[in-house]
Amino acid sequence: MINDQHPDESAILNLFKHLTNWARDIYKKRFFVLITSLSCSMIGMCFEFFRTPEYEATFVVSIDKKEGVSGLANIASQFGVSIGGSSGGTFEGDNLLVILRSRRLIQKVLLSTPKVDSSKTLLINDLVSADKYLENDWLELGIFPVTNPMNVTSRLDSALGEVYETLLEESLRISKLDKDLSIVQITAKSKSESFSKFFAENLVESATEFYLNTRTSQNKKNIAKLEHRIDSVKSELKIALYNSGVESDQALFTMVSSAKVKSKEAQMNVTMLTALYGELIKNLELSKTIAAREEPLITIIDTPHYPYLIPKLYLKSFIINWILGTFISSLVVSGIQINRILSKVVNNNKQRLDNI
């Protein structure tokens, strides 16, 4: 008898048959699946119940860049004044996020103290004391508590490096709320409520200080140079005025024209220094105006609010572990079914070989 059934149809029928058998086995083992899922859910809820409390503090910061100073820059360039127009490039795009995550900045914050905390406890000590396992490790290394933030030994530096990596992976989230906006959200999470709050505050403060110093550093240098030059010219002008007065007094008692040359030279020197002094004063005021216009405005939009405690999500844990338990138990039943099919195929092949 010729089999007219198409090979694809035969494969589909076999697949349907296997799926039906798999579903039937799952149904037969439904009590096993139910007990496994329920057990996983209860275990997950127990872990959630005994989980160490975590505290989360969030800051939202807006950074407004002041632009439109090209006209002033052109005027300033005529007097040889540079306004450092490229300083803003450090904070373009996502560079600010990289700076906030830098080890230099975060380690500086860890070795700082909260300004509103009268105990003056270093933040790193607060963080370590909240984790008993970490505290024991640091005690064994002889680096806890940290008393002198200015003296960081190689062993302490290595330990701080591990803490830094852990913070980036588990505790610190820094992101832009919108890629087109300069609004940055900084979230710190830890087992210490005070650490979460003060670490986020100090990180925002240190980043703001670094940001302002970087953006205005060139302008400050220009202003300092101009002020120094003004002081020098002012001193020279005082000396020139005195010399001009002396030469003028001496020229009053002579009728010889050649004797009055020194007096005229002294007056000319005074005129030149007076003009130079006036231009330097203009340049100084111009530089201060440029610095004021280019200085960015950093605004804290939102600060942490009590409670900082992250709630324990029992229902979420129950559902997730129920799904996980169902998947694992179904996988076990499927493995048993696959093993049974393979055993059957092996036995059939063995019987055929024996018959041959």
Coordinates of C-alpha atoms in Angstrom, one line a residue:
M1 CA 0.0 0.0 0.0
I2 CA 1.4 3.3 -1.1
N3 CA 1.6 6.0 1.6
D4 CA 0.3 9.3 -0.1
Q5 CA 0.9 11.4 3.0
H6 CA 3.3 14.3 2.3
P7 CA 6.6 14.3 4.4
D8 CA 5.8 17.8 5.8
E9 CA 2.3 16.7 6.9
S10 CA 3.9 13.7 8.6
A11 CA 6.4 15.9 10.5
I12 CA 3.6 18.2 11.6
L13 CA 1.5 15.3 12.8
N14 CA 4.4 13.9 14.7
L15 CA 5.1 17.3 16.3
F16 CA 1.5 17.6 17.3
K17 CA 1.6 14.1 18.7
H18 CA 4.6 14.9 20.9
L19 CA 3.1 18.2 22.1
T20 CA -0.1 16.4 23.0
N21 CA 1.9 13.8 24.9
W22 CA 3.9 16.5 26.6
A23 CA 0.7 18.4 27.6
R24 CA -0.8 15.1 28.9
D25 CA 2.3 14.4 31.0
I26 CA 2.2 18.0 32.4
Y27 CA -1.4 17.5 33.3
K28 CA -0.7 14.1 35.0
K29 CA 2.1 15.7 37.0
R30 CA 0.0 18.8 37.8
F31 CA 0.2 18.2 41.5
F32 CA 4.0 18.0 41.2
V33 CA 4.0 21.3 39.2
L34 CA 1.7 22.9 41.7
I35 CA 3.7 21.9 44.8
T36 CA 7.0 23.0 43.1
S37 CA 5.6 26.4 42.1
L38 CA 4.1 27.0 45.6
S39 CA 7.4 25.9 47.2
C40 CA 9.4 28.4 45.1
S41 CA 6.9 31.1 45.9
M42 CA 7.1 30.5 49.6
I43 CA 10.9 30.4 49.5
G44 CA 11.0 33.7 47.6
M45 CA 8.7 35.3 50.1
C46 CA 10.8 34.1 53.0
F47 CA 13.9 35.6 51.3
E48 CA 12.0 38.9 50.9
F49 CA 10.9 38.8 54.5
F50 CA 14.4 38.3 55.9
R51 CA 16.1 40.6 53.3
T52 CA 18.2 43.4 54.8
P53 CA 16.3 46.7 54.5
E54 CA 17.6 49.0 51.7
Y55 CA 17.3 52.8 51.5
E56 CA 17.2 54.8 48.3
A57 CA 17.8 58.6 47.9
T58 CA 17.2 60.4 44.6
F59 CA 18.3 63.8 43.3
V60 CA 17.2 65.4 40.1
V61 CA 19.5 68.2 38.8
S62 CA 19.0 70.6 35.9
I63 CA 22.1 72.1 34.2
D64 CA 21.4 75.2 32.0
K65 CA 24.3 76.2 29.7
K66 CA 24.5 79.9 29.1
E67 CA 25.4 80.5 25.4
G68 CA 25.4 83.4 23.0
V69 CA 28.6 85.0 24.0
S70 CA 30.2 84.9 20.6
G71 CA 29.8 88.7 20.2
L72 CA 31.6 89.4 23.4
A73 CA 34.2 86.9 22.5
N74 CA 35.0 88.8 19.3
I75 CA 35.3 92.0 21.2
A76 CA 37.5 90.4 23.8
S77 CA 39.8 88.9 21.2
Q78 CA 40.6 92.5 20.0
F79 CA 42.2 93.1 23.4
G80 CA 44.0 89.7 23.4
V81 CA 41.6 88.2 26.0
S82 CA 40.6 84.5 25.7
I83 CA 37.3 83.5 27.2
G84 CA 37.9 79.7 27.0
G85 CA 34.9 78.9 24.8
S86 CA 35.9 75.2 24.5
S87 CA 35.5 74.5 28.2
G88 CA 31.8 73.5 27.8
G89 CA 32.8 70.5 25.6
T90 CA 33.7 68.6 28.7
F91 CA 30.0 68.4 29.6
E92 CA 28.5 67.9 26.2
G93 CA 26.4 64.8 25.5
D94 CA 26.8 62.0 28.0
N95 CA 30.3 63.2 29.2
L96 CA 28.7 64.6 32.4
L97 CA 27.4 61.1 33.3
V98 CA 30.9 59.6 32.9
I99 CA 32.3 62.3 35.2
L100 CA 29.7 61.6 37.8
R101 CA 30.7 57.9 37.7
S102 CA 34.4 58.6 37.8
R103 CA 36.4 57.0 40.6
R104 CA 38.1 60.2 41.5
L105 CA 34.9 62.0 42.2
I106 CA 33.2 59.1 44.0
Q107 CA 36.2 58.3 46.1
K108 CA 36.4 61.9 47.2
V109 CA 32.8 61.7 48.3
L110 CA 33.3 58.5 50.2
L111 CA 36.2 60.1 52.1
S112 CA 34.1 63.2 52.9
T113 CA 31.8 64.0 55.9
P114 CA 28.2 65.2 55.7
K115 CA 28.1 69.0 56.5
V116 CA 24.9 68.7 58.5
D117 CA 26.1 65.7 60.5
S118 CA 27.6 66.8 63.9
S119 CA 29.3 63.4 64.3
K120 CA 31.6 64.1 61.3
T121 CA 31.6 60.4 60.4
L122 CA 33.2 59.6 57.1
L123 CA 30.7 58.2 54.6
I124 CA 32.9 55.2 53.9
N125 CA 32.7 54.3 57.6
D126 CA 28.9 54.6 57.5
L127 CA 28.7 52.4 54.5
V128 CA 31.1 49.7 55.8
S129 CA 29.4 49.5 59.3
A130 CA 26.0 48.9 57.7
D131 CA 27.4 45.6 56.1
K132 CA 28.6 43.2 58.8
Y133 CA 30.4 41.0 56.2
L134 CA 32.2 43.9 54.7
E135 CA 33.0 45.4 58.1
N136 CA 34.6 42.1 59.2
D137 CA 36.7 42.0 56.1
W138 CA 37.9 45.5 56.6
L139 CA 38.7 44.8 60.3
E140 CA 40.8 41.9 59.3
L141 CA 42.7 44.1 56.9
G142 CA 43.2 46.7 59.6
I143 CA 41.7 49.6 57.6
F144 CA 38.5 50.1 59.5
P145 CA 37.5 52.6 60.6
V146 CA 39.1 55.1 58.3
T147 CA 40.3 58.1 60.4
N148 CA 42.5 60.1 58.0
P149 CA 41.1 60.6 54.5
M150 CA 44.3 62.4 53.5
N151 CA 46.4 59.3 54.1
V152 CA 45.1 56.6 51.8
T153 CA 47.4 53.5 51.9
S154 CA 47.7 51.1 49.1
R155 CA 45.6 48.5 51.0
L156 CA 42.9 51.1 51.6
D157 CA 43.0 52.3 48.0
S158 CA 42.5 48.7 46.8
A159 CA 39.5 48.3 49.2
L160 CA 38.0 51.6 48.0
G161 CA 38.4 50.4 44.5
E162 CA 36.3 47.3 45.2
V163 CA 33.7 49.5 47.0
Y164 CA 33.6 51.8 44.0
E165 CA 33.0 48.9 41.6
T166 CA 30.2 47.6 43.8
L167 CA 28.6 51.0 44.0
L168 CA 28.5 51.3 40.2
E169 CA 27.1 47.8 39.7
E170 CA 24.5 47.7 42.5
S171 CA 24.0 51.0 44.4
L172 CA 24.4 54.0 42.1
R173 CA 22.2 54.9 39.1
I174 CA 23.0 58.0 37.1
S175 CA 21.0 58.8 34.0
K176 CA 19.5 61.6 31.9
L177 CA 15.7 61.7 32.1
D178 CA 15.6 62.9 28.5
K179 CA 18.4 62.7 25.9
D180 CA 17.4 66.2 24.6
L181 CA 17.3 67.8 28.1
S182 CA 20.1 68.6 30.6
I183 CA 18.2 67.0 33.5
V184 CA 20.2 64.3 35.4
Q185 CA 18.8 61.9 38.0
I186 CA 21.2 60.6 40.6
T187 CA 20.0 57.7 42.8
A188 CA 22.0 56.1 45.7
K189 CA 20.9 52.9 47.3
S190 CA 22.5 51.2 50.3
K191 CA 21.7 49.4 53.6
S192 CA 22.3 52.7 55.5
E193 CA 19.7 55.4 55.4
S194 CA 22.1 58.1 56.3
F195 CA 24.7 57.0 53.8
S196 CA 22.2 56.9 50.9
K197 CA 21.0 60.5 51.6
F198 CA 24.4 62.1 52.4
F199 CA 26.3 60.2 49.6
A200 CA 23.8 61.5 47.0
E201 CA 24.0 65.0 48.5
N202 CA 27.8 65.1 48.5
L203 CA 28.0 63.6 45.1
V204 CA 25.8 66.3 43.7
E205 CA 27.7 69.0 45.5
S206 CA 31.1 67.7 44.4
A207 CA 30.0 67.3 40.8
T208 CA 28.5 70.9 40.8
E209 CA 31.8 72.3 42.2
F210 CA 33.9 70.4 39.6
Y211 CA 31.5 71.5 36.9
L212 CA 31.7 75.2 37.8
N213 CA 35.4 75.1 38.2
T214 CA 35.9 73.5 34.9
R215 CA 33.5 75.8 33.0
T216 CA 34.9 79.0 34.5
S217 CA 38.6 78.1 35.0
Q218 CA 39.8 79.9 31.8
N219 CA 37.8 83.0 32.6
K220 CA 39.2 83.1 36.2
K221 CA 42.8 82.8 34.8
N222 CA 42.1 85.7 32.4
I223 CA 40.7 87.8 35.2
A224 CA 43.7 87.0 37.5
K225 CA 46.2 87.9 34.8
L226 CA 44.4 91.2 34.0
E227 CA 44.3 92.1 37.7
H228 CA 48.0 91.4 38.1
R229 CA 48.8 93.4 35.0
I230 CA 46.6 96.3 36.3
D231 CA 48.5 96.3 39.6
S232 CA 51.8 96.4 37.8
V233 CA 50.8 99.3 35.5
K234 CA 49.3 101.2 38.4
S235 CA 52.7 101.0 40.2
E236 CA 54.5 102.1 37.1
L237 CA 52.1 105.0 36.7
K238 CA 52.7 106.2 40.2
I239 CA 56.4 106.2 39.6
A240 CA 56.0 107.9 36.2
L241 CA 53.8 110.6 37.8
Y242 CA 56.4 111.3 40.5
N243 CA 59.3 111.4 37.9
S244 CA 57.2 113.7 35.7
G245 CA 56.6 116.1 38.6
V246 CA 60.3 116.2 39.4
E247 CA 61.3 116.9 35.8
S248 CA 58.7 119.6 35.5
D249 CA 60.0 121.3 38.6
Q250 CA 63.5 121.3 37.2
A251 CA 62.4 122.6 33.8
L252 CA 60.7 125.6 35.4
F253 CA 64.1 127.3 36.2
T254 CA 65.8 126.8 32.8
M255 CA 65.3 128.6 29.4
V256 CA 67.2 125.9 27.4
S257 CA 64.9 123.8 25.3
S258 CA 67.1 120.7 25.4
A259 CA 66.8 120.7 29.2
K260 CA 63.0 120.3 28.9
V261 CA 63.3 117.0 26.9
K262 CA 63.3 114.8 30.0
S263 CA 60.2 116.6 31.3
K264 CA 58.3 116.0 28.0
E265 CA 59.4 112.3 28.0
A266 CA 58.2 111.9 31.5
Q267 CA 54.8 113.5 30.6
M268 CA 54.6 111.2 27.5
N269 CA 55.3 108.1 29.7
V270 CA 52.5 109.2 32.0
T271 CA 50.1 109.7 29.1
M272 CA 50.9 106.2 27.7
L273 CA 50.6 104.4 31.1
T274 CA 47.3 106.3 31.8
A275 CA 45.9 105.1 28.4
L276 CA 47.1 101.5 29.0
Y277 CA 45.7 101.5 32.5
G278 CA 42.3 102.6 31.2
E279 CA 42.2 99.9 28.5
L280 CA 43.2 97.2 31.1
I281 CA 40.3 98.3 33.3
K282 CA 37.9 98.0 30.3
N283 CA 39.3 94.5 29.6
L284 CA 38.9 93.5 33.2
E285 CA 35.2 94.6 33.3
L286 CA 34.6 92.9 29.9
S287 CA 36.1 89.6 31.2
K288 CA 34.0 89.7 34.3
T289 CA 30.9 90.3 32.2
I290 CA 31.8 87.3 30.0
A291 CA 32.5 85.1 33.0
A292 CA 29.1 86.0 34.5
R293 CA 27.3 85.2 31.3
E294 CA 29.1 82.0 30.6
E295 CA 28.7 80.5 34.1
P296 CA 26.1 77.7 34.0
L297 CA 23.1 77.6 36.2
I298 CA 22.8 74.4 38.2
T299 CA 19.4 73.8 39.8
I300 CA 18.3 71.0 42.1
I301 CA 14.8 70.1 41.0
D302 CA 14.1 67.3 43.4
T303 CA 15.7 66.1 46.6
P304 CA 15.1 62.8 48.6
H305 CA 12.0 62.6 50.7
Y306 CA 11.2 60.3 53.6
P307 CA 10.8 57.4 53.7
Y308 CA 14.0 56.3 51.9
L309 CA 13.2 52.7 52.7
I310 CA 12.6 50.5 49.7
P311 CA 9.3 48.5 50.4
K312 CA 9.4 44.8 50.4
L313 CA 7.4 43.5 47.4
Y314 CA 5.9 40.2 48.7
L315 CA 3.3 40.0 45.9
K316 CA 5.8 40.6 43.2
S317 CA 8.2 38.1 44.7
F318 CA 5.4 35.5 45.0
I319 CA 4.4 35.9 41.3
I320 CA 7.9 35.8 39.9
N321 CA 8.9 32.7 42.0
W322 CA 5.6 31.0 41.1
I323 CA 6.4 31.5 37.4
L324 CA 9.9 30.3 38.0
G325 CA 8.7 27.2 39.9
T326 CA 6.2 26.4 37.1
F327 CA 9.0 26.7 34.5
I328 CA 11.4 24.5 36.5
S329 CA 8.8 21.8 37.2
S330 CA 7.6 21.8 33.6
L331 CA 11.2 21.5 32.5
V332 CA 11.7 18.5 34.8
V333 CA 8.6 16.8 33.5
S334 CA 9.7 17.5 29.9
G335 CA 13.1 16.0 30.6
I336 CA 11.4 12.9 31.9
Q337 CA 9.2 12.7 28.8
I338 CA 12.2 13.2 26.5
N339 CA 14.2 10.6 28.3
R340 CA 11.3 8.2 28.0
I341 CA 11.1 8.8 24.2
L342 CA 14.8 8.4 23.8
S343 CA 14.7 5.1 25.7
K344 CA 11.9 3.9 23.6
V345 CA 13.8 4.7 20.4
V346 CA 16.9 3.0 21.6
N347 CA 14.9 -0.1 22.6
N348 CA 13.2 -0.2 19.2
N349 CA 16.5 0.1 17.4
K350 CA 17.9 -2.7 19.6
Q351 CA 15.0 -5.0 18.8
R352 CA 15.5 -4.4 15.0
L353 CA 19.1 -5.2 15.3
D354 CA 18.3 -8.4 17.2
N355 CA 15.8 -9.5 14.5
I356 CA 18.3 -8.9 11.8

